[in-house]
């Protein structure tokens, strides 16, 4: 007996049934998110470490012809939309170069959130600091160039802006730029993270980047210095390190206790869940 020929209308009906199931699950997910929002009322709705864990899990189980980059864009839209349903999150964007590219990165990550452009990093970071967690900043990836903005993070205020994510999280080659998200709280722990640390050396202190790296390694912090800047009589050194760093980390206490004559301050400046590359999929 010959097989029944494929019927196009049957396949379309199958797609309709799948769409209905997807829609049902999306509505169910939105309901669960609202129940979570009730339980965590009074805390930040934005949880980049949780978002990273979700996307890593989905990418890890993905198969078939649907591109991984598209999977990431779909879930980023779902996540950002339901996050805004918990709190009216908006974006303060500082992009001294590549404005359209950085705008696209912010839009891809935060969906339909309102995006306000700022002329200076200080303006963007002030908006973040004064928002009570309702504004997240998007700024260029910290680097050693003429537009270096990271010294603005050298504060010990508990509500200071800190880096919480690196964008885009799923790298599929569609974005020519990278950026970071900044919020008035520290990042969580996703299981595969990097951190930023600002080392402040006082006036008259002569110490090389290599020696600072050795001081960090000695207390169990591995990383490299990516930029150094003068601020008043101090020198600020930005390190990118393995794993998260938070206020009160005992390793920082050990660092200052052992080298307080050279190091005036060691300030955690946030961190991020390491992004996913689609090159292996």
Short mmCIF file of C-alpha atoms in Angstrom, two decimals:
data_model
loop_
_atom_site.label_atom_id
_atom_site.label_comp_id
_atom_site.label_asym_id
_atom_site.label_seq_id
_atom_site.Cartn_x
_atom_site.Cartn_y
_atom_site.Cartn_z
CA UNK A 1 0.00 0.00 0.00
CA UNK A 2 1.38 3.38 -1.00
CA UNK A 3 1.87 6.03 1.66
CA UNK A 4 -0.72 8.77 1.95
CA UNK A 5 0.53 11.83 0.06
CA UNK A 6 1.51 14.83 2.16
CA UNK A 7 -1.38 17.26 2.37
CA UNK A 8 -0.46 20.94 2.69
CA UNK A 9 -3.67 21.78 4.53
CA UNK A 10 -2.96 19.04 7.08
CA UNK A 11 0.49 20.51 7.75
CA UNK A 12 -0.98 23.99 8.15
CA UNK A 13 -3.52 22.66 10.65
CA UNK A 14 -0.64 21.03 12.54
CA UNK A 15 1.13 24.39 12.67
CA UNK A 16 -2.05 26.02 13.99
CA UNK A 17 -2.24 23.44 16.77
CA UNK A 18 1.42 24.02 17.66
CA UNK A 19 0.84 27.79 17.70
CA UNK A 20 -2.08 27.32 20.09
CA UNK A 21 0.06 25.21 22.42
CA UNK A 22 2.87 27.78 22.30
CA UNK A 23 0.40 30.54 23.05
CA UNK A 24 -1.06 28.60 25.98
CA UNK A 25 2.42 28.07 27.42
CA UNK A 26 3.34 31.74 27.01
CA UNK A 27 0.21 32.78 28.89
CA UNK A 28 1.01 30.21 31.57
CA UNK A 29 4.58 31.52 31.84
CA UNK A 30 3.33 35.09 32.22
CA UNK A 31 1.03 33.97 35.04
CA UNK A 32 3.90 32.25 36.88
CA UNK A 33 6.07 35.38 36.51
CA UNK A 34 3.34 37.47 38.10
CA UNK A 35 3.15 35.05 41.03
CA UNK A 36 6.92 35.36 41.44
CA UNK A 37 6.62 39.15 41.33
CA UNK A 38 4.23 39.06 44.29
CA UNK A 39 6.68 36.96 46.32
CA UNK A 40 9.71 39.18 45.55
CA UNK A 41 7.90 42.51 45.87
CA UNK A 42 10.29 45.25 46.94
CA UNK A 43 13.31 43.70 45.21
CA UNK A 44 14.70 44.39 41.74
CA UNK A 45 12.76 42.77 38.90
CA UNK A 46 15.88 42.55 36.74
CA UNK A 47 17.87 39.35 37.36
CA UNK A 48 20.54 39.06 34.62
CA UNK A 49 22.15 35.99 36.21
CA UNK A 50 18.81 34.14 36.10
CA UNK A 51 18.27 35.24 32.50
CA UNK A 52 21.73 33.93 31.59
CA UNK A 53 20.99 30.57 33.21
CA UNK A 54 17.72 30.25 31.27
CA UNK A 55 19.36 31.00 27.93
CA UNK A 56 22.33 28.70 28.58
CA UNK A 57 19.96 25.84 29.41
CA UNK A 58 17.87 26.40 26.28
CA UNK A 59 20.88 26.69 24.00
CA UNK A 60 22.30 23.53 25.54
CA UNK A 61 19.18 21.50 24.68
CA UNK A 62 18.58 23.11 21.27
CA UNK A 63 18.43 21.02 18.09
CA UNK A 64 17.04 21.29 14.59
CA UNK A 65 17.14 24.00 11.95
CA UNK A 66 15.91 26.93 14.04
CA UNK A 67 18.99 29.21 14.36
CA UNK A 68 20.34 29.58 17.89
CA UNK A 69 20.53 33.34 17.41
CA UNK A 70 16.82 33.45 16.66
CA UNK A 71 16.10 31.30 19.71
CA UNK A 72 17.99 33.86 21.79
CA UNK A 73 16.13 36.82 20.30
CA UNK A 74 12.75 35.18 20.92
CA UNK A 75 13.55 34.46 24.57
CA UNK A 76 15.14 37.86 25.13
CA UNK A 77 11.86 39.45 23.99
CA UNK A 78 9.84 37.16 26.26
CA UNK A 79 12.11 37.79 29.25
CA UNK A 80 12.33 41.56 28.81
CA UNK A 81 8.60 41.95 28.24
CA UNK A 82 7.65 39.98 31.35
CA UNK A 83 10.30 41.82 33.40
CA UNK A 84 8.73 45.13 32.40
CA UNK A 85 5.41 43.65 33.52
CA UNK A 86 6.86 43.51 37.05
CA UNK A 87 8.33 47.04 36.97
CA UNK A 88 8.39 49.83 34.33
CA UNK A 89 12.03 49.39 33.35
CA UNK A 90 13.65 51.86 30.94
CA UNK A 91 17.15 52.31 29.49
CA UNK A 92 19.66 55.18 29.77
CA UNK A 93 21.95 54.86 26.74
CA UNK A 94 25.38 56.47 26.39
CA UNK A 95 26.99 55.78 23.02
CA UNK A 96 29.83 58.16 22.09
CA UNK A 97 30.38 56.22 18.87
CA UNK A 98 28.30 53.74 16.94
CA UNK A 99 25.01 55.20 18.20
CA UNK A 100 22.77 53.10 15.96
CA UNK A 101 24.72 49.92 16.70
CA UNK A 102 24.56 50.46 20.47
CA UNK A 103 20.89 51.40 20.23
CA UNK A 104 20.25 48.12 18.41
CA UNK A 105 22.14 46.16 21.10
CA UNK A 106 20.05 47.82 23.83
CA UNK A 107 16.82 47.20 21.92
CA UNK A 108 17.67 43.55 21.25
CA UNK A 109 18.37 42.92 24.94
CA UNK A 110 15.64 44.98 26.59
CA UNK A 111 12.92 44.68 23.97
CA UNK A 112 10.37 47.49 23.75
CA UNK A 113 11.65 49.29 26.85
CA UNK A 114 11.91 53.07 26.55
CA UNK A 115 15.46 54.13 25.59
CA UNK A 116 16.69 57.63 26.50
CA UNK A 117 19.92 58.93 24.97
CA UNK A 118 22.43 60.75 27.18
CA UNK A 119 25.26 63.04 26.08
CA UNK A 120 27.68 62.03 28.85
CA UNK A 121 28.29 58.88 30.89
CA UNK A 122 27.80 60.90 34.08
CA UNK A 123 24.24 61.78 32.97
CA UNK A 124 23.41 58.16 32.17
CA UNK A 125 24.87 56.85 35.42
CA UNK A 126 23.10 59.56 37.44
CA UNK A 127 19.79 58.50 35.90
CA UNK A 128 20.55 54.90 36.90
CA UNK A 129 21.60 55.82 40.45
CA UNK A 130 18.51 57.93 41.10
CA UNK A 131 15.98 55.51 39.57
CA UNK A 132 15.54 53.07 42.42
CA UNK A 133 16.26 50.21 40.06
CA UNK A 134 13.78 51.31 37.37
CA UNK A 135 16.44 52.52 34.92
CA UNK A 136 19.31 50.41 33.61
CA UNK A 137 22.24 52.00 31.79
CA UNK A 138 23.76 50.71 28.56
CA UNK A 139 27.29 51.93 27.88
CA UNK A 140 30.17 50.80 25.67
CA UNK A 141 32.33 47.92 26.82
CA UNK A 142 34.95 49.34 29.22
CA UNK A 143 38.20 49.90 27.34
CA UNK A 144 41.28 52.07 27.29
CA UNK A 145 40.26 54.79 24.85
CA UNK A 146 39.44 58.48 24.87
CA UNK A 147 35.83 57.76 25.84
CA UNK A 148 36.67 55.74 28.96
CA UNK A 149 33.73 56.12 31.34
CA UNK A 150 34.48 53.39 33.89
CA UNK A 151 36.19 55.75 36.44
CA UNK A 152 32.66 56.98 37.17
CA UNK A 153 32.09 53.60 38.89
CA UNK A 154 34.84 54.25 41.47
CA UNK A 155 32.51 54.86 44.40
CA UNK A 156 31.87 52.99 47.64
CA UNK A 157 28.22 54.02 47.96
CA UNK A 158 26.09 50.90 48.45
CA UNK A 159 23.57 52.14 45.81
CA UNK A 160 26.27 53.04 43.27
CA UNK A 161 25.87 51.90 39.65
CA UNK A 162 27.65 48.65 38.83
CA UNK A 163 28.00 46.54 35.72
CA UNK A 164 25.52 43.64 35.75
CA UNK A 165 25.58 42.20 32.21
CA UNK A 166 27.54 42.10 28.97
CA UNK A 167 25.63 42.57 25.72
CA UNK A 168 24.77 40.89 23.49
CA UNK A 169 24.51 37.77 25.63
CA UNK A 170 24.15 35.43 22.66
CA UNK A 171 26.80 36.29 20.08
CA UNK A 172 25.72 35.23 16.62
CA UNK A 173 27.75 37.74 14.63
CA UNK A 174 24.78 40.04 14.02
CA UNK A 175 26.12 42.87 16.23
CA UNK A 176 29.37 44.72 15.43
CA UNK A 177 29.64 46.19 18.96
CA UNK A 178 29.54 45.08 22.56
CA UNK A 179 28.17 46.95 25.55
CA UNK A 180 27.48 46.52 29.24
CA UNK A 181 24.34 47.02 31.30
CA UNK A 182 24.66 49.02 34.52
CA UNK A 183 22.26 49.06 37.49
CA UNK A 184 22.25 50.42 41.07
CA UNK A 185 22.95 46.98 42.51
CA UNK A 186 25.53 44.26 42.06
CA UNK A 187 25.31 41.28 39.72
CA UNK A 188 24.19 37.86 40.83
CA UNK A 189 26.01 34.59 40.26
CA UNK A 190 25.18 32.56 37.14
CA UNK A 191 27.84 29.88 37.48
CA UNK A 192 30.16 31.22 34.76
CA UNK A 193 30.97 34.83 35.53
CA UNK A 194 33.57 37.57 35.23
CA UNK A 195 33.97 40.58 37.47
CA UNK A 196 35.36 44.11 37.34
CA UNK A 197 37.56 45.51 40.09
CA UNK A 198 38.89 49.06 40.42
CA UNK A 199 42.19 49.34 42.28
CA UNK A 200 43.02 52.84 43.54
CA UNK A 201 46.62 53.74 44.28
CA UNK A 202 47.31 57.04 46.04
CA UNK A 203 49.44 60.01 45.12
CA UNK A 204 53.13 59.19 45.00
CA UNK A 205 52.61 55.42 44.83
CA UNK A 206 54.67 53.81 42.08
CA UNK A 207 53.37 50.34 41.25
CA UNK A 208 53.17 48.56 37.93
CA UNK A 209 50.19 46.71 36.51
CA UNK A 210 52.18 43.49 36.70
CA UNK A 211 52.88 43.94 40.39
CA UNK A 212 49.23 44.74 41.06
CA UNK A 213 48.28 41.53 39.24
CA UNK A 214 50.69 39.63 41.46
CA UNK A 215 49.10 41.18 44.57
CA UNK A 216 45.66 40.04 43.39
CA UNK A 217 46.84 36.54 42.51
CA UNK A 218 48.34 36.19 45.97
CA UNK A 219 44.89 36.59 47.56
CA UNK A 220 43.13 34.31 45.06
CA UNK A 221 41.91 36.84 42.48
CA UNK A 222 42.97 36.12 38.88
CA UNK A 223 42.62 38.78 36.23
CA UNK A 224 44.27 41.37 34.06
CA UNK A 225 44.40 45.15 34.02
CA UNK A 226 42.58 46.54 30.99
CA UNK A 227 43.00 50.28 31.63
CA UNK A 228 44.53 52.84 34.00
CA UNK A 229 43.48 56.47 34.51
CA UNK A 230 44.52 59.45 36.60
CA UNK A 231 41.88 61.04 38.83
CA UNK A 232 43.13 63.91 40.89
CA UNK A 233 46.21 62.64 42.70
CA UNK A 234 45.10 59.00 42.47
CA UNK A 235 45.60 56.36 39.81
CA UNK A 236 42.66 54.09 39.01
CA UNK A 237 43.30 50.65 37.51
CA UNK A 238 40.45 48.61 36.03
CA UNK A 239 40.87 44.83 36.28
CA UNK A 240 38.71 42.20 34.64
CA UNK A 241 38.80 39.12 36.89
CA UNK A 242 37.58 35.54 36.96
CA UNK A 243 34.40 35.06 38.93
CA UNK A 244 32.21 37.58 40.73
CA UNK A 245 33.41 40.09 43.32
CA UNK A 246 31.17 41.77 45.86
CA UNK A 247 31.51 44.29 48.65
CA UNK A 248 32.83 42.54 51.73
CA UNK A 249 34.68 39.84 49.79
CA UNK A 250 37.28 38.54 52.27
CA UNK A 251 39.92 38.43 49.54
CA UNK A 252 39.68 42.21 49.19
CA UNK A 253 40.08 42.60 52.94
CA UNK A 254 43.21 40.43 52.75
CA UNK A 255 44.52 42.48 49.83
CA UNK A 256 44.20 45.79 51.69
CA UNK A 257 45.51 44.32 54.93
CA UNK A 258 48.67 43.07 53.21
CA UNK A 259 49.27 45.97 50.82
CA UNK A 260 47.59 49.00 52.30
CA UNK A 261 50.79 50.96 51.82
CA UNK A 262 50.42 50.56 48.05
CA UNK A 263 46.68 50.10 47.53
CA UNK A 264 44.28 52.72 48.89
CA UNK A 265 41.01 51.10 47.75
CA UNK A 266 39.75 47.96 46.02
CA UNK A 267 36.25 48.64 44.67
CA UNK A 268 34.09 45.94 43.03
CA UNK A 269 32.60 47.52 39.91
CA UNK A 270 30.20 44.71 39.01
CA UNK A 271 30.52 41.89 36.54
CA UNK A 272 28.62 39.76 34.09
CA UNK A 273 27.57 36.25 33.11
CA UNK A 274 29.90 35.22 30.32
CA UNK A 275 28.08 35.37 26.96
CA UNK A 276 27.31 32.44 24.68
CA UNK A 277 28.80 32.15 21.20
CA UNK A 278 26.75 30.40 18.54
CA UNK A 279 29.85 29.38 16.54
CA UNK A 280 29.68 25.83 17.92
CA UNK A 281 26.01 25.31 17.02
#
